[in-house]
Coordinates of C-alpha atoms in Angstrom, one line a residue:
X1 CA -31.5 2.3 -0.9
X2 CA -29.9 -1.0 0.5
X3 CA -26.3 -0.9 0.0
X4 CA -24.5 -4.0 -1.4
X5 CA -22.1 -6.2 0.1
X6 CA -18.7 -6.3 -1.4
X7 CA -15.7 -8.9 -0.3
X8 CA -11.9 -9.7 -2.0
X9 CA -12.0 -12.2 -4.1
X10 CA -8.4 -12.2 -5.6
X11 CA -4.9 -11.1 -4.6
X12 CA -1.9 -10.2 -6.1
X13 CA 1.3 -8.9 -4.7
X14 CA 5.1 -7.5 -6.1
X15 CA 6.5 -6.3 -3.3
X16 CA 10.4 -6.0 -1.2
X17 CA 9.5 -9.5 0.2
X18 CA 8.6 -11.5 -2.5
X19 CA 6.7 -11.3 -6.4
X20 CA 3.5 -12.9 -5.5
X21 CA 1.2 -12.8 -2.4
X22 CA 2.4 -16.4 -0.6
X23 CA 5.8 -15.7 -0.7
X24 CA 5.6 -11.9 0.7
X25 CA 2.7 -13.0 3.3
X26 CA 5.1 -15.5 4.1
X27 CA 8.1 -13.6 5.0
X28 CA 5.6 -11.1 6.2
X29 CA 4.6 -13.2 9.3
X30 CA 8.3 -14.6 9.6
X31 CA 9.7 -11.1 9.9
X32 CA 11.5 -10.9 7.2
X33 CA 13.0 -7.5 6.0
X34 CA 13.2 -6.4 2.4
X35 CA 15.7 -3.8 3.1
X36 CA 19.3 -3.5 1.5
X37 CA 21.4 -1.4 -0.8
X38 CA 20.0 0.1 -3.8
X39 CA 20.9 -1.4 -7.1
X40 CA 19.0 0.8 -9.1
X41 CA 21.1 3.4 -9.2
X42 CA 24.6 4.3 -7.4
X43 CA 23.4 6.0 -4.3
X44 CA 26.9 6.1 -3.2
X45 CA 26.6 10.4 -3.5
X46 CA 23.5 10.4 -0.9
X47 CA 22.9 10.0 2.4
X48 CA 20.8 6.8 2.2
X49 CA 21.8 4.5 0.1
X50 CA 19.6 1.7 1.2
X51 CA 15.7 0.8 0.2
X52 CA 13.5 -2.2 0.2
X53 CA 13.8 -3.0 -4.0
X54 CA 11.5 -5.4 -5.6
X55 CA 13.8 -8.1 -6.0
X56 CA 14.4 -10.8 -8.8
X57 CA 12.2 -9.4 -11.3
X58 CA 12.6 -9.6 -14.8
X59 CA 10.1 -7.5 -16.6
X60 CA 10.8 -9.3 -19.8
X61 CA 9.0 -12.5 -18.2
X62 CA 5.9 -10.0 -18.5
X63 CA 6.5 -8.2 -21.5
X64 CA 7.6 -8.3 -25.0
X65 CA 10.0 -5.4 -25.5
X66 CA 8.1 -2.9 -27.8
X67 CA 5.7 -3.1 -24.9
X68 CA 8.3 -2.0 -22.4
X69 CA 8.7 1.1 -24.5
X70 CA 5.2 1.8 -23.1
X71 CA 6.0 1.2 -19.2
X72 CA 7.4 2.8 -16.5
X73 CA 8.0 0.2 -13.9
X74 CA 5.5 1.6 -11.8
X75 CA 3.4 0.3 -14.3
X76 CA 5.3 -3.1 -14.9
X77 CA 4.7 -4.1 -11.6
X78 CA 0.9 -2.7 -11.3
X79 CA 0.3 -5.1 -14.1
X80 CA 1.9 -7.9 -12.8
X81 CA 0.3 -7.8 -9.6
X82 CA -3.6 -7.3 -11.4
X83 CA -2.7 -10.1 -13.8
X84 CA -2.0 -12.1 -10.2
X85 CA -5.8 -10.9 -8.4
X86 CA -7.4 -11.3 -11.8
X87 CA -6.3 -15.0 -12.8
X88 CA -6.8 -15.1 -8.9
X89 CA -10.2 -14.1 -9.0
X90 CA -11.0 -15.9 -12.4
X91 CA -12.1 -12.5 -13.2
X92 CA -10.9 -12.8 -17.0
X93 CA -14.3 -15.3 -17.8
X94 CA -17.2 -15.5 -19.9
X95 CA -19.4 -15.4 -16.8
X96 CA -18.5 -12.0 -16.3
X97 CA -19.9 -9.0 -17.5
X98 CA -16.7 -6.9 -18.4
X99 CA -19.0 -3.7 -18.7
X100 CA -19.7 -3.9 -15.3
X101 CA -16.0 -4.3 -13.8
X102 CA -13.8 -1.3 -13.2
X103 CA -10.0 -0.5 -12.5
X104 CA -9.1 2.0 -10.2
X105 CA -5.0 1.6 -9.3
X106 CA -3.5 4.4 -7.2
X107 CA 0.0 6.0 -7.5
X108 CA 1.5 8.6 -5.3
X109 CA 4.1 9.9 -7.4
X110 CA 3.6 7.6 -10.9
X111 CA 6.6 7.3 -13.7
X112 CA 9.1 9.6 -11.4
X113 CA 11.7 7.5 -13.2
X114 CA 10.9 8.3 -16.9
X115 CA 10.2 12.1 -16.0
X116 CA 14.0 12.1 -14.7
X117 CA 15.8 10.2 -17.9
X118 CA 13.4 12.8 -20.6
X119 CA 14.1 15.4 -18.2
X120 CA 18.0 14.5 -18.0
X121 CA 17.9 14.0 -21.8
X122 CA 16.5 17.8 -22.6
X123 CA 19.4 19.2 -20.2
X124 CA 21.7 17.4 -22.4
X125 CA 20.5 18.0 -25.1
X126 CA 19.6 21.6 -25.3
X127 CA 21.5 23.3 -28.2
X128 CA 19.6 20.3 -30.5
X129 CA 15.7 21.6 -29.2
X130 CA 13.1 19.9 -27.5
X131 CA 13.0 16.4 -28.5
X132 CA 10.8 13.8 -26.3
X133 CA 9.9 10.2 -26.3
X134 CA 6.2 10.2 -27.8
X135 CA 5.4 7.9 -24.9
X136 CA 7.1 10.1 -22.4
X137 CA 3.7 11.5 -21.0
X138 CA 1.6 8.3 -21.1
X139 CA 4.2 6.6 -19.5
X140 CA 4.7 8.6 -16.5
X141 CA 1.4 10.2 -15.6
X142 CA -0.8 8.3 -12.3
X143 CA -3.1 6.7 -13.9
X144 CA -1.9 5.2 -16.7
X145 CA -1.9 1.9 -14.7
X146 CA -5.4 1.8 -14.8
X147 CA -5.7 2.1 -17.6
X148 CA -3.6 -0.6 -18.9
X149 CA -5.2 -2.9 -16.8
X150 CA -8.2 -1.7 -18.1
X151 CA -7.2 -1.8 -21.7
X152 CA -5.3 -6.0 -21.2
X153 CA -8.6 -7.6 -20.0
X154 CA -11.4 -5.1 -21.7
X155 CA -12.6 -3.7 -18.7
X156 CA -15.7 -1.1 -19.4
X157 CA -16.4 0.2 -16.0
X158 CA -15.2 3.1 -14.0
X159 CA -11.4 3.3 -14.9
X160 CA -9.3 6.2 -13.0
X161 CA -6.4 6.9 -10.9
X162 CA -6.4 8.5 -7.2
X163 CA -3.7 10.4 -6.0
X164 CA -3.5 11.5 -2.3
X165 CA 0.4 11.2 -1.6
X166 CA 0.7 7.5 1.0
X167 CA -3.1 7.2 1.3
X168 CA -3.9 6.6 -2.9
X169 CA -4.4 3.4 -2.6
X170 CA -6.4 3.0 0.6
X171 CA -8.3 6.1 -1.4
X172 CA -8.3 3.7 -4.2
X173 CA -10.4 0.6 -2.4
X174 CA -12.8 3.2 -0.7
X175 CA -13.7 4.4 -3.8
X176 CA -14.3 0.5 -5.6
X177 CA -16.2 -0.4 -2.0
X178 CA -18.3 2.3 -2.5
X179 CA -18.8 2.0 -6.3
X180 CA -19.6 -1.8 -5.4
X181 CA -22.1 -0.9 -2.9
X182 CA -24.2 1.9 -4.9
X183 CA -24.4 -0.4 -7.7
X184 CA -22.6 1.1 -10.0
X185 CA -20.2 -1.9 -10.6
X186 CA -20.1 -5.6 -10.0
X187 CA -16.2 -5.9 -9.4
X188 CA -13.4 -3.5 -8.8
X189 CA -9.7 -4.3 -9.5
X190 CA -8.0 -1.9 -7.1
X191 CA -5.1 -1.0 -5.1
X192 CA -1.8 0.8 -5.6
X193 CA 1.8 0.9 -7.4
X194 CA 4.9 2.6 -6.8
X195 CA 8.6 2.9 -8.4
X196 CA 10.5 5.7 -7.2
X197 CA 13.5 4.5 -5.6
X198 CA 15.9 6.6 -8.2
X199 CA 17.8 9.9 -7.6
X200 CA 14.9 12.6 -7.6
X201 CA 13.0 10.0 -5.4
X202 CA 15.9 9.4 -2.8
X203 CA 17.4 12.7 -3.0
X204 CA 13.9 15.0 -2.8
X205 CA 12.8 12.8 0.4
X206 CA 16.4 13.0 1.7
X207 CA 16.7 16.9 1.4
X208 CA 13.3 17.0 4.0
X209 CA 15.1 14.9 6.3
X210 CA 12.3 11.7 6.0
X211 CA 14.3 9.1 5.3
X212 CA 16.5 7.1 7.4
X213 CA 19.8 7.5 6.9
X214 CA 21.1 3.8 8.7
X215 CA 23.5 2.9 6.0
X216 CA 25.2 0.8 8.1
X217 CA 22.0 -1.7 9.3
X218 CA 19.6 -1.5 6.3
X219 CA 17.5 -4.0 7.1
X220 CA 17.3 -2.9 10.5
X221 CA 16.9 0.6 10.0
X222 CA 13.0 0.6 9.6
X223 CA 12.1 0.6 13.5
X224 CA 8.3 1.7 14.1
X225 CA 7.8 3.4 17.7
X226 CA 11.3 2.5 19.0
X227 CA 13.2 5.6 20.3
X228 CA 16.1 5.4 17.8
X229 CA 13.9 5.6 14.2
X230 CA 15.1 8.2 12.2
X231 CA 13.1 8.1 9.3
X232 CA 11.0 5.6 7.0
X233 CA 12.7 3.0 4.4
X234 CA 11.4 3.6 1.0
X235 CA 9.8 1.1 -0.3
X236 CA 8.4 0.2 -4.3
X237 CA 6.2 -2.5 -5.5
X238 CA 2.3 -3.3 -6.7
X239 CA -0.5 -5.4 -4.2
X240 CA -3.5 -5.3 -6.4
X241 CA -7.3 -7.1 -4.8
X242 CA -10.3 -8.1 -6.7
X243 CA -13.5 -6.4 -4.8
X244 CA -16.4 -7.8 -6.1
X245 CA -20.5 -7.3 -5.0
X246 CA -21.3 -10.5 -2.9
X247 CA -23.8 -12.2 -4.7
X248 CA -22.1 -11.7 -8.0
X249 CA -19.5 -13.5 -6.2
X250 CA -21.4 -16.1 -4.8
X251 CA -22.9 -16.3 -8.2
X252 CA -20.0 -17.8 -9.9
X253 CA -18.6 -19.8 -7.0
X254 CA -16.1 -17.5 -6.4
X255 CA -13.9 -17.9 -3.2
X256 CA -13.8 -15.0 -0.4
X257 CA -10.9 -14.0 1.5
X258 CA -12.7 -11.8 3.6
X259 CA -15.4 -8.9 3.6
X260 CA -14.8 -4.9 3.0
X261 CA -17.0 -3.6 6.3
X262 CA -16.3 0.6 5.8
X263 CA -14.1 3.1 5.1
X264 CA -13.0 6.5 6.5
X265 CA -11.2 9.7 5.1
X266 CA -10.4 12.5 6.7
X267 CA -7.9 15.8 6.1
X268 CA -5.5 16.9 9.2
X269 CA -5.3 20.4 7.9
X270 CA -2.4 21.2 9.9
X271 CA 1.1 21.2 7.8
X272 CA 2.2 19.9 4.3
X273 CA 4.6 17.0 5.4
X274 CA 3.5 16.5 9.0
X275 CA 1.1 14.8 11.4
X276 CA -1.1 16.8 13.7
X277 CA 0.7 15.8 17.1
X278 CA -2.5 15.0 18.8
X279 CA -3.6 12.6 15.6
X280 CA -6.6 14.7 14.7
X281 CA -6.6 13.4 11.2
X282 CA -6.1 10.0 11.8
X283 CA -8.4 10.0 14.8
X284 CA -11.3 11.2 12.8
X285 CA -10.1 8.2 9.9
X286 CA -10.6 5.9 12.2
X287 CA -14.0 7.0 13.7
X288 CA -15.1 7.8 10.2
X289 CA -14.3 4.0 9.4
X290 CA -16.3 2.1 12.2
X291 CA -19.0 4.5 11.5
X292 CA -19.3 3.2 8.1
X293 CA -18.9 0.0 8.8
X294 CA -21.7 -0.1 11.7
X295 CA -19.0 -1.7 14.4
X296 CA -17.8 -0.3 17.6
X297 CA -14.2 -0.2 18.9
X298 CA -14.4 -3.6 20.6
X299 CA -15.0 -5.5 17.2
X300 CA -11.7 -4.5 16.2
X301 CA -8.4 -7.1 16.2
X302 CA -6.0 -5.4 14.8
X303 CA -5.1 -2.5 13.8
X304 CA -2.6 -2.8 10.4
X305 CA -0.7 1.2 11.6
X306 CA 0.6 3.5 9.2
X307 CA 3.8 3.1 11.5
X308 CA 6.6 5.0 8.9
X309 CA 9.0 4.8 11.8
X310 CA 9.5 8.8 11.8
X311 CA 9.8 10.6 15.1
X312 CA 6.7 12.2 15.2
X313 CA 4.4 10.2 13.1
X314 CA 4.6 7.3 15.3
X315 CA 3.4 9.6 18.1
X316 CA 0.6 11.0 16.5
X317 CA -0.8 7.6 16.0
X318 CA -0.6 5.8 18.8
X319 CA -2.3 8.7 20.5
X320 CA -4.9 8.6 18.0
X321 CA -5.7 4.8 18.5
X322 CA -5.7 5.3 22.4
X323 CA -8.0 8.3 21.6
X324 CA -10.3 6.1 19.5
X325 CA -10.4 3.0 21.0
X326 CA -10.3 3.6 24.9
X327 CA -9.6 0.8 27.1
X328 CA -9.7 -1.4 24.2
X329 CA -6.8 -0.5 22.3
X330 CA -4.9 -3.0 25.5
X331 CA -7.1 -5.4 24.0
X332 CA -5.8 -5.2 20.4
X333 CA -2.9 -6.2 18.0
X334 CA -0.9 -3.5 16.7
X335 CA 1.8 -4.1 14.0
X336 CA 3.9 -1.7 11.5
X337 CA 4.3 -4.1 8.5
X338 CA 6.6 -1.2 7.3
X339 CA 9.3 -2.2 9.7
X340 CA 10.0 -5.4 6.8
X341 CA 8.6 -4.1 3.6
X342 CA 9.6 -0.2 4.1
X343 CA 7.3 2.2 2.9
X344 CA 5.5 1.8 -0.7
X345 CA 4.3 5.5 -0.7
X346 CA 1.1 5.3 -2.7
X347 CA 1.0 1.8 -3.0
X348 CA 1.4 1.4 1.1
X349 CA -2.1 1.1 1.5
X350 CA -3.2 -1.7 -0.5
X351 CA -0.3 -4.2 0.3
X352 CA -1.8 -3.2 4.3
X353 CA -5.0 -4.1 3.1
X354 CA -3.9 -7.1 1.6
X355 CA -2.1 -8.2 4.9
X356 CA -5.2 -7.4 6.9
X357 CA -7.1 -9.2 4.9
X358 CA -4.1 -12.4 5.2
X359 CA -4.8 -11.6 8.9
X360 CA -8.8 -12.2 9.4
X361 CA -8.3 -15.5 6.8
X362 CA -5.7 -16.9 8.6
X363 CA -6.1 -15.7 12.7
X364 CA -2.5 -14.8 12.3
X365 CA -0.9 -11.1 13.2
X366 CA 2.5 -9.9 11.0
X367 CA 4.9 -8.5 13.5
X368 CA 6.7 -5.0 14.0
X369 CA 10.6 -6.1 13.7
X370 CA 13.7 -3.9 15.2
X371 CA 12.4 -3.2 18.4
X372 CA 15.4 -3.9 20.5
X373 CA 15.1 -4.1 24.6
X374 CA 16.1 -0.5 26.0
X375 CA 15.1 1.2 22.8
X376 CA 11.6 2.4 24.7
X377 CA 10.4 5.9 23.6
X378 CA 9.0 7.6 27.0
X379 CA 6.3 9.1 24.9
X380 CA 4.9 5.8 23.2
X381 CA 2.9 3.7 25.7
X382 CA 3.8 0.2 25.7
X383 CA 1.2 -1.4 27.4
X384 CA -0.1 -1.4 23.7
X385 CA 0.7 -5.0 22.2
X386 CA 2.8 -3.8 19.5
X387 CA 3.2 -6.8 18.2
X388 CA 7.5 -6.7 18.6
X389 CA 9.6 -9.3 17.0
X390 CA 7.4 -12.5 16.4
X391 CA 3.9 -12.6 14.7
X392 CA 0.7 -13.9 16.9
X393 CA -2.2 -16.2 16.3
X394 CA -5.4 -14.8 17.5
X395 CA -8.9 -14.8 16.2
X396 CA -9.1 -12.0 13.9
X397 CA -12.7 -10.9 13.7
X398 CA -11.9 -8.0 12.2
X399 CA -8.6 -5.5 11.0
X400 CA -8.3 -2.0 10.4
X401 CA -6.0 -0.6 8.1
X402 CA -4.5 3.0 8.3
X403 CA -2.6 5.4 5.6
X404 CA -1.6 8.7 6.4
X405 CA -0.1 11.3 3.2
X406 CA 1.5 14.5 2.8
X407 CA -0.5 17.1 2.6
X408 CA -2.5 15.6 5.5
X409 CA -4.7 13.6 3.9
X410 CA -6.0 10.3 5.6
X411 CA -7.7 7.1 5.0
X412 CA -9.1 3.9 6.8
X413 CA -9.8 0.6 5.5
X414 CA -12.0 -2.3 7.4
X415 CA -11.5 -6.0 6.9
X416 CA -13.9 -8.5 8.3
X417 CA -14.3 -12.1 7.8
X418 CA -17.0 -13.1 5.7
X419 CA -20.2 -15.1 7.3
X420 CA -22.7 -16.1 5.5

């Protein structure tokens, strides 16, 4: 069978950098960091006590307050961002067929802050019994974005959540390409959301030494492939896209932002929290992706890197790209958007994939930030254009995006420019 061609036809962003997708694209390509000291809670107790928040957002805009009762902020901001891509999209119209458009929104962790305040209310509590909030579990599981989303605009079709750690929601938009291209849908809303900067978030990832700990430089403490890194910057926030099948698109005038070319997944099967040091994983990702998407190394622009700024993820990858892509990799772009936004855990993936696809639109490459002079890690080879400090205008045929979890999993998204 002749697969179908699917492209993004809407955007929507909440992210550390800004509540919709100009303003975070924006101070995405200006190199601006989201990073600062967390106001969610008082971190004062733990060893970081800095994260890039979702800033400015009043969820009371969104909702009225017996709806709140319902959401986790996870959730909040997954449905702010889809309400963005669909009004985006014009998705929400009589010319489409809502039997044939699904939701699938990805979370890592999902409602990690209601499961700490009904958890923290029991231990309180326990001489009185059990006693939980009837919307405790719908609240907090992964996939109750979804199915919000689903549920707000009367979406029929396929309607799940993927979890798979920091690659759910480049997980996510494999599985609505793919979907897309067998037919089984028309349009996918997709992409990922995450809210777990709170004390079981901060605290679990500080006890296995992953976060930085640079409480004196937040927003400079996210440093992909510089020697000094010493963990990633959690991150929180939704990026939701609109895939849709070409000529349903075309169909109903829709605009295109660019074209979904392939996808590749692949399992390290090395170590529950770690890399393979040689990029095994990743490397197969990657090879799995251009296979799929019928294009060689040399068609690639720019790579969109997992980049968490850890000491031995970095590593890993940049071996992995050399690996895969020879003597073009020199030829490439290579940026850690992670060094400004920190890192969105499950949602990671589809804010990448929403800056790749800014990057083939607009010819223009994000930067890496925080890479100072004399901060060169022997082991990283710099003759890689990393991207440091100031974004780039090329021609950007095409962009892959990478997302790497725990447990090993892996995932690769490809971004091309539409043509006719």
């Amino acid at each position: 069978m002749e697969l179908k061609r699917v492209v993004v036809t809407g955007l929507g962003a909440v992210t550390p950098i800004g509540n919709d997708v100009e303003t975070t694209w924006n101070a995405a390509i200006n190199g601006v960091s989201g990073a600062g000291p967390i106001t969610h809670f008082d971190a004062s107790l733990f060893k970081t006590q800095f994260a890039c928040e979702v800033k400015n957002f009043n969820a009371e805009e969104h909702f009225d307050r017996r709806r709140l009762r319902q959401l986790d902020l996870y959730a909040q901001y997954a449905l702010v961002a889809a309400a963005q891509a669909v009004k985006d999209a014009d998705l929400d119209s009589e010319a489409v067929n809502k039997d044939r458009v699904g939701v699938i929104v990805a979370a890592g962790i999902g409602g990690l802050h209601t499961f700490e305040e009904e958890a923290g209310y029991y231990a309180k509590n326990e001489e009185k019994g059990p006693k939980y909030n009837p919307f405790f579990i719908p609240k907090m599981i992964a996939d109750i974005a979804s199915g919000h989303i689903s549920m707000d605009y009367g979406f029929h079709g396929p309607n799940y959540g993927v979890v798979s750690a920091c690659a759910s929601s480049n997980n996510a938009i494999i599985d609505a390409f793919n979907l897309i291209r067998l037919g089984k849908a028309d349009a996918m809303v997709t992409g990922g959301a995450e809210a777990a900067i709170f004390p079981a978030g901060v605290g679990g990832f500080n006890s296995m030494h992953a976060l930085s700990t640079r409480n004196d430089s937040p927003e400079t403490a996210s440093r992909p492939f510089s020697k000094s890194r010493d963990g990633f910057v959690m991150g929180e926030g939704s990026v939701v896209l609109i895939l849709e099948e070409l000529e349903h698109a075309l169909a109903r005038g829709a605009k295109i932002y660019a074209e979904v070319a392939g996808g590749g997944m692949s399992a390290d099967a090395h170590h529950l929290t770690a890399t393979h040091p040689e990029g095994l994983g990743a490397i197969l990702s990657m090879q799995n992706a251009l296979d799929d998407a019928e294009m060689t190394a040399a068609d690639i622009d720019y790579i969109n890197v997992h980049g968490t700024s850890t000491p031995v993820g970095d590593i890993s990858e940049v071996k992995a790209i050399v690996k895969v892509f020879g003597e073009n990799a020199y030829k490439l772009n290579i940026s850690s958007t992670k060094s400004m936004t920190g890192h969105l855990l499950g949602a990671t993936g589809a804010l990448e994939a929403m800056f790749s696809v800014k990057a083939v639109q607009e010819d223009i490459v994000p930067p890496t930030i925080n890479h100072e002079e004399g901060d060169d890690d022997p082991e990283i080879d710099y003759n890689l254009n990393f991207t440091f400090g100031k974004a780039q205008h090329r021609t950007v045929r095409a962009a892959l995006s990478n997302s790497f979890g725990f447990g090993g999993h892996n995932a690769t998204v490809i971004v091309k420019k539409y043509e006719k």
